C-alpha positions as MATLAB code, in Angstrom:
seq = 'MTKRLYLSLGTNLGNKRENLTRAIELLSLALGKCIAVSQFIETAPWGFDSENSFLNCVAAFETSLAPMQLLDMTESIERGLGRTQKSNNGHYRDRIIDIDILLYGDNIIESERLTIPHPLMHKRDFVLEPLAEIAPETQHPVLHKSIKQLMEENKEQTLCK';
ca = [
       5.270   -8.584    7.396;
       7.151   -8.788    4.100;
       5.944  -10.405    0.907;
       7.886  -11.639   -2.079;
       6.891   -9.564   -5.061;
       7.564  -10.152   -8.767;
       7.406   -7.290  -11.244;
       7.635   -7.337  -15.017;
       9.416   -4.371  -16.571;
       9.450   -3.405  -20.231;
      10.540   -0.505  -22.413;
      10.660    0.191  -26.134;
      11.663    3.856  -26.272;
      14.895    5.699  -25.579;
      17.902    4.012  -23.974;
      16.139    0.773  -23.068;
      18.879   -0.730  -20.895;
      19.180    2.521  -18.940;
      15.365    2.730  -18.571;
      15.210   -0.736  -16.989;
      18.251   -0.184  -14.790;
      16.944    3.146  -13.510;
      13.477    1.698  -12.853;
      14.986   -1.162  -10.816;
      17.071    1.315   -8.803;
      14.002    3.449   -8.035;
      11.917    0.378   -7.197;
      14.603   -0.810   -4.771;
      14.507    2.533   -2.969;
      10.708    2.592   -2.811;
       9.691   -1.030   -2.296;
      12.445   -2.765   -0.401;
      15.258   -5.177   -1.096;
      15.682   -6.361   -4.687;
      16.525  -10.049   -4.390;
      16.788  -11.055   -8.058;
      16.711   -9.607  -11.565;
      16.458  -11.716  -14.694;
      18.525  -11.142  -17.773;
      17.208   -8.428  -20.090;
      15.573   -9.963  -23.166;
      14.659   -8.296  -26.443;
      11.152   -9.064  -27.675;
       8.694   -7.999  -30.324;
       5.770   -5.789  -29.277;
       2.830   -7.773  -27.884;
      -0.730   -6.701  -28.613;
       0.125   -3.856  -30.980;
       2.300   -2.987  -33.970;
       5.436   -0.917  -33.539;
       8.795   -0.553  -35.222;
      10.386   -0.500  -31.754;
      11.340   -3.795  -30.102;
      11.058   -4.153  -26.330;
      13.630   -4.882  -23.687;
      12.022   -6.840  -20.828;
      12.986   -8.329  -17.486;
      11.473   -9.537  -14.231;
      12.625   -8.381  -10.813;
      11.882   -9.883   -7.399;
      11.611   -7.798   -4.242;
      10.890   -8.285   -0.559;
       8.374   -5.590    0.389;
       6.212   -4.572    3.309;
       4.005   -2.342    1.154;
       0.353   -3.282    0.786;
      -0.858   -4.057   -2.762;
      -2.522   -0.684   -3.416;
       0.516    1.176   -2.032;
       2.588   -0.929   -4.393;
       0.431   -0.004   -7.371;
       0.578    3.697   -6.501;
       4.362    3.487   -6.135;
       4.947    1.664   -9.445;
       2.704    4.143  -11.272;
       4.562    7.051   -9.634;
       7.905    5.608  -10.764;
       6.547    5.155  -14.313;
       5.467    8.810  -14.382;
       8.803    9.911  -12.902;
      10.628    8.122  -15.714;
       8.500    9.843  -18.350;
       5.526    7.586  -18.983;
       2.545    9.775  -19.760;
      -0.230    7.267  -20.531;
      -1.154    3.801  -19.329;
      -2.520    1.194  -21.703;
      -6.282    1.231  -21.716;
      -8.710   -1.633  -22.431;
      -6.099   -3.634  -24.326;
      -4.967   -0.646  -26.407;
      -1.212   -0.749  -26.081;
       1.320    1.804  -27.288;
       5.043    2.514  -27.258;
       6.325    3.362  -23.791;
       9.461    4.453  -22.025;
       8.680    2.121  -19.108;
       5.990   -0.316  -18.105;
       5.906   -1.938  -14.674;
       3.386   -4.714  -14.055;
       2.758   -6.441  -10.744;
       2.865  -10.164  -11.517;
       2.730  -11.875   -8.126;
       2.468  -10.684   -4.536;
       3.239  -13.659   -2.326;
       0.457  -16.154   -2.933;
      -2.200  -13.443   -2.673;
      -5.141  -13.237   -5.055;
      -6.503   -9.731   -5.476;
      -9.300   -8.580   -7.742;
     -10.302   -4.947   -7.606;
     -11.214   -2.268  -10.087;
      -7.631   -0.956  -10.155;
      -5.589   -4.077   -9.530;
      -5.642   -7.781  -10.334;
      -2.999  -10.093   -8.853;
      -1.743  -12.393  -10.202;
      -1.485  -10.413  -13.414;
      -4.333  -11.754  -15.576;
      -2.245  -12.141  -18.760;
       1.104  -13.264  -17.349;
       0.588  -16.935  -18.235;
       0.086  -16.008  -21.923;
       3.172  -13.845  -22.341;
       6.549  -15.384  -23.171;
       8.229  -12.043  -22.407;
       6.992  -12.442  -18.818;
       7.258  -16.199  -18.334;
      10.768  -16.599  -19.725;
      12.485  -14.102  -17.386;
      10.247  -15.098  -14.460;
      11.166  -18.761  -14.958;
      14.840  -17.759  -14.941;
      14.627  -16.374  -11.378;
      11.635  -18.282   -9.923;
      10.919  -21.469  -11.910;
       9.233  -23.336   -9.048;
       7.083  -20.437   -7.847;
       3.416  -21.412   -8.008;
       0.744  -19.379   -9.780;
      -1.858  -18.985   -7.000;
      -4.857  -19.295   -9.331;
      -3.668  -21.814  -11.922;
      -1.776  -23.920   -9.332;
       1.114  -24.568  -11.692;
       4.761  -23.593  -11.470;
       6.081  -20.783  -13.623;
       8.235  -23.362  -15.410;
       5.122  -25.445  -16.235;
       3.261  -22.371  -17.488;
       6.195  -21.406  -19.703;
       6.391  -24.912  -21.191;
       2.623  -24.992  -21.812;
       2.734  -21.556  -23.449;
       5.560  -22.648  -25.749;
       3.625  -25.824  -26.706;
       0.519  -23.785  -27.549;
       2.607  -21.409  -29.658;
       4.172  -24.330  -31.568;
       0.771  -25.910  -32.251;
      -0.679  -22.774  -33.862;
];
């Protein structure tokens, strides 16, 4: 059985456009059919200071991999592209590639290694904006709101600060 999967990809080191393109190619080979890719957007670092801006996108796939297989595969692709360390306990750093699992069908998964939907996706413009471009009506399975609604709410909260 296949599931629709949404991944967030980001990079702030090296040839950013090439990093994202190569990651999407490798993901397509490993996960299954890539059905949509958002535009690449340039964003400021989130959660840490860096002189290097990010290039971000969201990609949608149809996959038959189970969630933990998916996590192992995305981490393997990150390592293959040169990522040496994952962020740890909210301590973020510059990275050649970052691949986050946002949504896996309407599944809700909470384990020591993996939480789906991604627990911070609804707070991150760099995730919501490209996700809304390719899947605006997709429902967040925990918050029960569309991605478009979450993006609008996030923008309102940012304006009110």
